[in-house]
Amino acid sequence: MGSEPKDLRSFLQILEDRWPGEVLRINTEAKEFNLVECDAAAFLSKLKASGKRPASLFRGFTTLSGKRWPGELLFSELATLRKQAAAMDLFGEVKFQELSQEFSRRNRLAIKPVKIPAAEAPVKQNIATGVSLSLFDLPVYRKDEFDAKPGWLCAIGIGKEPDSGRYNCSWHRLHVHSPAHASVRINPRHLMEYMNRYRAKGFDKMPVAFVLGHHPAFEVAAGSNCAWGLDEYEFAGGLMDGAVRVTASETLGADFLIPADAELIVEGMVDLQKKEFCGPWADVMRYYSPQTLEPRFTPTAFLMRNNPVCIGNWTGHDTYGVLGAASYVYSVLKERYPRVLAVNQVCPYTYVVQFKPRVPGESTRLAAMALGSFADRIKNVILVDDDIDPFDLNMVMFAISTRVDADSAQVQIIRDLQANRQDPSTERYMRVGGLIIDSTKPVGKPFPDIGKPPDDAIRRIRLE
């Protein structure tokens, strides 16, 4: 465990020092550049089309209020395997197994946060409170043509359970409506349960701090599952392999602790009675999710570092890949089924699991565990043998084409699963069917081998 606190800047510095091409800074000052007209997303789209996925930092732009943003706006900080490995302090040509093993190790850790004085907290270098606060001063943006206006922020919401004091960290999108308020998409998980508990105690508002920039391992922790009773500052400390430093909030003081090494924090109150429309917005599925009524949020304080690096989120394109999703699924499944070799999230809610079954029916039990252990995060499970690369979709399709008899138990429809709110395929509210495709070879029965040159010929022949 390192002695220096981990933050977003230390991570970006590592990328720049080791792989300069993994960080790109774009100066927009002398150009026509409009965040709310999707210009950042257009730039990222062209980069992606050219095969490049650097961490991209935009600077020199003006906000909705017409003021120049004093820092940068970051996208794609975890868009490649190399950057995901760097977030876990792994370097070189890291493969899935190595990254997943490190994630699994850290996923079992729980490191208590360390409280530091406000005067030592980098996030408190600049503090704004009072009636002058304006959400339009922040890097509000849009990323897709029909995303609702004026614009959006994507942030990690910090909530505190009123009885136990447990802190929760989770990702949320904020539809910014005016300088003074936004609506916050809150799904039926921890934070919504906290809202119910505040209501039961007679409160009409709940404090939340939205973090826009921290070490990527902190970001991954906010998007990963952990035990209900585990404080998520401790969980995040485990994934960071070092304690999260926290400090007193500006709104509630020591009664509500915030991440001291964040780049930008918007403190405020979520209204437990009033709601506002939220959306449309193209979500992780890349389809526009419908407009919904969501809780109203009012800011009470802005805290930021000098030259803050605010995070954006190119939702549906920038994912945490094997680090934030597949490694977590792998770590859980492998504890029960040690012959699980790798897991790949090929697209939202669809996972390919590389597995060597030992007895007939074991693949079905594994797939059922995957469907049942991750709430609404998995809808379809594809199982492949140890000779099929789960990260090569051509090989995955080859396995399905040549090893699956659809008129057998290899293909199973699982009915009446809990659906994700963003899934556009659902015809019933919060209900959807799942699919298991077992393309592993049958156990205990002969099956033809795949043709390939002999190993000794491969060793002997040199392209030079």
Coordinates of N, CA, C and O in Angstrom, one line a residue, residues 148-254:
A148 N -31.8 15.4 -23.8 CA -32.6 16.6 -23.4 C -31.7 17.8 -23.0 O -30.6 17.6 -22.6
K149 N -32.2 19.0 -23.3 CA -31.5 20.2 -22.9 C -32.0 20.7 -21.6 O -33.0 20.3 -21.1
P150 N -31.3 21.6 -20.9 CA -30.1 22.3 -21.3 C -28.8 21.3 -21.3 O -28.0 21.5 -22.2
G151 N -28.7 20.4 -20.4 CA -27.5 19.5 -20.5 C -27.4 18.6 -19.2 O -28.4 18.5 -18.4
W152 N -26.3 17.9 -19.1 CA -26.2 16.8 -18.2 C -24.8 16.8 -17.5 O -23.8 17.3 -18.0
L153 N -24.8 16.2 -16.3 CA -23.6 15.8 -15.6 C -23.7 14.4 -15.2 O -24.8 13.9 -14.9
C154 N -22.6 13.6 -15.2 CA -22.5 12.2 -14.7 C -21.6 12.2 -13.5 O -20.4 12.6 -13.6
A155 N -22.1 11.8 -12.4 CA -21.3 11.9 -11.1 C -21.5 10.7 -10.2 O -22.5 9.9 -10.4
I156 N -20.6 10.6 -9.3 CA -20.7 9.5 -8.2 C -21.4 10.2 -7.0 O -20.9 11.1 -6.4
G157 N -22.6 9.7 -6.7 CA -23.4 10.2 -5.6 C -22.9 9.6 -4.3 O -22.9 8.3 -4.2
I158 N -22.6 10.4 -3.3 CA -22.3 9.9 -1.9 C -23.5 10.1 -1.0 O -24.0 11.2 -0.9
G159 N -24.0 9.0 -0.5 CA -25.2 9.1 0.4 C -24.8 8.4 1.8 O -23.9 7.6 1.8
K160 N -25.5 8.8 2.8 CA -25.2 8.2 4.2 C -26.5 7.7 4.8 O -27.5 8.4 4.9
E161 N -26.5 6.4 5.1 CA -27.7 5.8 5.8 C -27.9 6.5 7.1 O -27.0 6.6 7.9
P162 N -29.2 6.9 7.4 CA -29.4 7.7 8.6 C -29.2 7.0 10.0 O -28.8 7.7 11.0
D163 N -29.3 5.7 10.0 CA -29.1 5.0 11.3 C -27.7 4.5 11.5 O -27.0 4.8 12.5
S164 N -27.3 3.6 10.5 CA -26.0 3.0 10.7 C -24.8 3.9 10.3 O -23.7 3.7 10.8
G165 N -25.1 4.9 9.6 CA -24.0 5.8 9.1 C -23.2 5.3 8.0 O -22.1 5.8 7.6
R166 N -23.7 4.2 7.4 CA -23.0 3.6 6.2 C -23.0 4.5 5.0 O -24.0 5.1 4.7
Y167 N -21.9 4.7 4.4 CA -21.8 5.5 3.2 C -22.0 4.6 1.9 O -21.5 3.5 1.8
N168 N -22.7 5.2 1.0 CA -22.9 4.5 -0.3 C -22.3 5.4 -1.4 O -22.4 6.6 -1.4
C169 N -21.7 4.7 -2.4 CA -21.1 5.4 -3.6 C -21.7 4.8 -4.8 O -21.6 3.6 -5.0
S170 N -22.4 5.6 -5.7 CA -23.1 5.0 -6.8 C -23.1 6.1 -7.9 O -23.2 7.3 -7.7
W171 N -23.1 5.6 -9.2 CA -23.2 6.5 -10.3 C -24.6 7.0 -10.6 O -25.5 6.2 -10.5
H172 N -24.7 8.3 -11.0 CA -26.0 8.8 -11.3 C -25.8 9.9 -12.4 O -24.8 10.5 -12.5
R173 N -26.9 10.0 -13.2 CA -26.9 11.1 -14.2 C -27.8 12.2 -13.7 O -28.8 12.0 -13.1
L174 N -27.4 13.4 -13.9 CA -28.1 14.6 -13.5 C -28.5 15.4 -14.7 O -27.7 15.9 -15.5
H175 N -29.8 15.6 -14.9 CA -30.4 16.4 -15.9 C -30.5 17.8 -15.3 O -31.3 18.1 -14.5
V176 N -29.6 18.7 -15.8 CA -29.5 20.1 -15.3 C -30.6 20.9 -16.0 O -30.6 21.0 -17.2
H177 N -31.5 21.4 -15.2 CA -32.6 22.2 -15.7 C -32.4 23.7 -15.7 O -32.9 24.4 -16.5
S178 N -31.7 24.1 -14.6 CA -31.5 25.6 -14.4 C -30.3 25.8 -13.6 O -29.7 24.8 -13.1
P179 N -29.8 27.0 -13.4 CA -28.7 27.2 -12.6 C -28.9 26.7 -11.1 O -27.9 26.3 -10.5
A180 N -30.1 26.6 -10.7 CA -30.4 26.3 -9.3 C -30.9 24.8 -9.0 O -30.9 24.4 -7.9
H181 N -31.2 24.0 -10.1 CA -31.6 22.7 -9.8 C -31.4 21.7 -10.9 O -31.3 22.1 -12.1
A182 N -31.4 20.5 -10.6 CA -31.4 19.4 -11.6 C -32.3 18.2 -11.1 O -32.8 18.3 -10.0
S183 N -32.5 17.3 -12.0 CA -33.2 16.1 -11.5 C -32.2 14.9 -11.6 O -31.3 14.9 -12.5
V184 N -32.3 14.0 -10.7 CA -31.3 12.9 -10.5 C -31.9 11.6 -10.8 O -32.9 11.2 -10.1
R185 N -31.4 10.8 -11.7 CA -31.9 9.5 -12.0 C -31.4 8.6 -10.8 O -30.2 8.4 -10.6
I186 N -32.3 8.0 -10.0 CA -32.0 7.1 -8.9 C -32.7 5.8 -9.1 O -33.9 5.8 -9.0
N187 N -31.9 4.7 -9.3 CA -32.5 3.4 -9.6 C -32.8 2.7 -8.2 O -32.3 3.2 -7.2
P188 N -33.6 1.7 -8.2 CA -34.0 1.0 -6.9 C -32.9 0.2 -6.3 O -32.9 -1.0 -6.3
R189 N -31.9 0.9 -5.8 CA -30.8 0.3 -5.1 C -30.6 1.0 -3.8 O -31.5 1.6 -3.2
H190 N -29.3 1.0 -3.3 CA -29.0 1.6 -2.0 C -29.5 3.0 -1.8 O -30.2 3.3 -0.8
L191 N -29.2 3.9 -2.8 CA -29.6 5.3 -2.5 C -31.1 5.5 -2.4 O -31.6 6.3 -1.6
M192 N -31.8 4.8 -3.2 CA -33.3 4.9 -3.2 C -33.8 4.4 -1.8 O -34.7 4.9 -1.2
E193 N -33.2 3.3 -1.3 CA -33.5 2.8 0.0 C -33.2 3.8 1.1 O -34.0 4.0 2.0
Y194 N -32.1 4.5 1.0 CA -31.8 5.6 1.9 C -32.8 6.7 1.9 O -33.2 7.2 2.9
M195 N -33.3 7.0 0.7 CA -34.4 8.0 0.6 C -35.6 7.5 1.4 O -36.2 8.3 2.1
N196 N -36.0 6.3 1.2 CA -37.1 5.7 2.0 C -37.0 5.8 3.5 O -37.9 6.1 4.2
R197 N -35.7 5.6 3.9 CA -35.5 5.6 5.4 C -35.5 7.1 5.9 O -36.0 7.3 7.0
Y198 N -35.0 8.0 5.1 CA -35.1 9.4 5.5 C -36.6 9.9 5.6 O -37.0 10.6 6.5
R199 N -37.4 9.4 4.6 CA -38.8 9.8 4.6 C -39.5 9.2 5.9 O -40.3 9.9 6.5
A200 N -39.2 7.9 6.2 CA -39.8 7.3 7.3 C -39.5 8.0 8.6 O -40.2 8.0 9.6
K201 N -38.4 8.8 8.7 CA -38.0 9.5 9.8 C -38.6 10.9 9.8 O -38.3 11.7 10.7
G202 N -39.3 11.3 8.8 CA -40.0 12.6 8.7 C -39.2 13.6 8.0 O -39.6 14.8 8.0
F203 N -38.1 13.3 7.4 CA -37.3 14.3 6.6 C -38.0 14.5 5.3 O -38.5 13.6 4.7
D204 N -37.8 15.7 4.8 CA -38.3 16.0 3.4 C -37.1 16.2 2.4 O -37.4 16.4 1.2
K205 N -35.9 16.1 2.9 CA -34.7 16.2 2.1 C -33.6 15.3 2.6 O -33.6 14.9 3.7
M206 N -32.8 14.8 1.6 CA -31.7 14.0 2.0 C -30.4 14.5 1.4 O -30.3 14.9 0.2
P207 N -29.3 14.6 2.2 CA -28.0 15.2 1.7 C -27.3 14.2 0.8 O -27.3 13.0 1.1
V208 N -26.8 14.7 -0.3 CA -26.0 13.9 -1.2 C -24.8 14.8 -1.7 O -25.0 16.0 -1.9
A209 N -23.7 14.2 -1.8 CA -22.5 14.9 -2.4 C -22.2 14.2 -3.7 O -21.9 13.0 -3.7
F210 N -22.1 14.9 -4.8 CA -21.8 14.4 -6.1 C -20.4 14.6 -6.5 O -19.9 15.8 -6.5
V211 N -19.6 13.5 -6.7 CA -18.2 13.6 -6.9 C -18.0 13.6 -8.4 O -18.4 12.6 -9.1
L212 N -17.3 14.5 -9.0 CA -17.0 14.6 -10.4 C -15.4 14.6 -10.6 O -14.8 15.6 -10.9
G213 N -14.8 13.4 -10.3 CA -13.4 13.3 -10.5 C -12.7 12.7 -9.3 O -12.7 13.4 -8.2
H214 N -12.1 11.5 -9.4 CA -11.3 10.9 -8.4 C -10.6 9.8 -9.1 O -10.7 9.6 -10.3
H215 N -9.7 9.1 -8.3 CA -8.9 8.0 -8.9 C -9.9 7.0 -9.6 O -11.0 6.7 -9.1
P216 N -9.5 6.4 -10.8 CA -10.5 5.5 -11.5 C -10.9 4.3 -10.6 O -12.0 3.8 -10.9
A217 N -10.0 3.8 -9.7 CA -10.4 2.7 -8.9 C -11.6 3.1 -8.0 O -12.5 2.3 -7.7
F218 N -11.6 4.3 -7.6 CA -12.8 4.8 -6.8 C -14.0 4.8 -7.7 O -15.1 4.5 -7.3
E219 N -13.9 5.2 -9.0 CA -15.0 5.2 -9.9 C -15.5 3.8 -10.1 O -16.7 3.6 -10.1
V220 N -14.6 2.9 -10.3 CA -15.0 1.5 -10.5 C -15.7 0.9 -9.2 O -16.8 0.2 -9.4
A221 N -15.3 1.3 -8.1 CA -15.9 0.9 -6.8 C -17.4 1.3 -6.8 O -18.3 0.6 -6.4
A222 N -17.6 2.6 -7.3 CA -19.0 3.1 -7.3 C -19.9 2.4 -8.2 O -21.1 2.4 -8.1
G223 N -19.3 1.7 -9.2 CA -20.1 1.0 -10.2 C -20.1 -0.5 -9.9 O -20.7 -1.3 -10.7
S224 N -19.6 -1.0 -8.8 CA -19.5 -2.4 -8.5 C -20.4 -2.8 -7.3 O -20.7 -1.9 -6.5
N225 N -20.7 -4.1 -7.2 CA -21.5 -4.5 -6.1 C -20.6 -4.8 -4.9 O -19.5 -5.3 -5.0
C226 N -21.1 -4.6 -3.7 CA -20.5 -5.1 -2.5 C -21.6 -5.4 -1.5 O -22.8 -5.2 -1.7
A227 N -21.2 -6.0 -0.4 CA -22.2 -6.5 0.6 C -23.0 -5.3 1.1 O -22.4 -4.2 1.3
W228 N -24.3 -5.5 1.4 CA -25.2 -4.4 1.8 C -24.6 -3.7 3.1 O -24.7 -2.5 3.2
G229 N -24.0 -4.4 4.0 CA -23.6 -3.8 5.2 C -22.2 -3.2 5.2 O -21.8 -2.5 6.2
L230 N -21.5 -3.4 4.1 CA -20.1 -2.8 4.0 C -20.1 -1.4 3.6 O -20.8 -1.0 2.6
D231 N -19.5 -0.5 4.4 CA -19.4 0.9 4.1 C -18.6 1.0 2.8 O -17.5 0.4 2.6
E232 N -19.1 1.7 1.8 CA -18.5 1.8 0.5 C -17.3 2.6 0.4 O -16.5 2.6 -0.6
Y233 N -17.0 3.5 1.4 CA -15.7 4.1 1.5 C -14.6 3.0 1.8 O -13.5 3.1 1.3
E234 N -15.0 2.0 2.6 CA -14.1 0.9 2.9 C -13.9 0.0 1.7 O -12.8 -0.4 1.4
F235 N -15.0 -0.2 0.9 CA -14.9 -1.0 -0.3 C -14.1 -0.3 -1.3 O -13.2 -0.9 -2.0
A236 N -14.3 1.0 -1.5 CA -13.4 1.8 -2.4 C -12.0 1.8 -2.0 O -11.1 1.7 -2.9
G237 N -11.7 1.9 -0.7 CA -10.3 1.8 -0.3 C -9.7 0.4 -0.6 O -8.5 0.4 -1.0
G238 N -10.5 -0.6 -0.6 CA -10.0 -1.9 -1.0 C -9.6 -2.0 -2.4 O -8.5 -2.4 -2.8
L239 N -10.5 -1.5 -3.3 CA -10.2 -1.5 -4.7 C -9.0 -0.5 -5.1 O -8.3 -0.7 -6.0
M240 N -8.9 0.5 -4.3 CA -7.7 1.5 -4.5 C -6.4 0.9 -3.9 O -5.4 1.5 -4.2
D241 N -6.6 -0.1 -3.1 CA -5.4 -0.6 -2.3 C -4.8 0.4 -1.4 O -3.6 0.5 -1.2
G242 N -5.6 1.3 -0.9 CA -5.2 2.4 0.0 C -6.4 3.1 0.5 O -7.4 3.3 -0.3
A243 N -6.3 3.6 1.7 CA -7.5 4.2 2.3 C -8.0 5.5 1.5 O -7.2 6.3 1.0
V244 N -9.3 5.6 1.4 CA -9.9 6.8 0.9 C -9.8 7.9 2.0 O -10.2 7.7 3.1
R245 N -9.2 9.0 1.6 CA -9.1 10.1 2.6 C -10.4 10.9 2.5 O -10.9 11.3 1.4
V246 N -11.0 11.2 3.6 CA -12.2 11.9 3.7 C -12.1 13.2 4.6 O -11.1 13.2 5.4
T247 N -13.0 14.1 4.4 CA -13.0 15.3 5.2 C -14.4 15.8 5.4 O -15.4 15.3 4.8
A248 N -14.6 16.7 6.3 CA -15.9 17.2 6.7 C -16.5 18.0 5.5 O -15.8 18.7 4.7
S249 N -17.8 17.7 5.2 CA -18.5 18.4 4.1 C -18.7 19.9 4.5 O -18.6 20.3 5.7
E250 N -18.9 20.7 3.5 CA -19.2 22.1 3.8 C -20.6 22.4 4.3 O -20.9 23.3 5.0
T251 N -21.5 21.5 3.8 CA -23.0 21.7 4.2 C -23.3 21.2 5.6 O -24.0 21.9 6.3
L252 N -22.8 20.0 5.9 CA -23.1 19.4 7.2 C -22.0 19.1 8.1 O -22.1 18.5 9.2
G253 N -20.8 19.6 7.7 CA -19.6 19.5 8.6 C -19.2 18.0 8.8 O -19.3 17.2 7.9
A254 N -18.8 17.6 10.0 CA -18.3 16.3 10.3 C -19.4 15.3 10.3 O -19.2 14.1 10.3

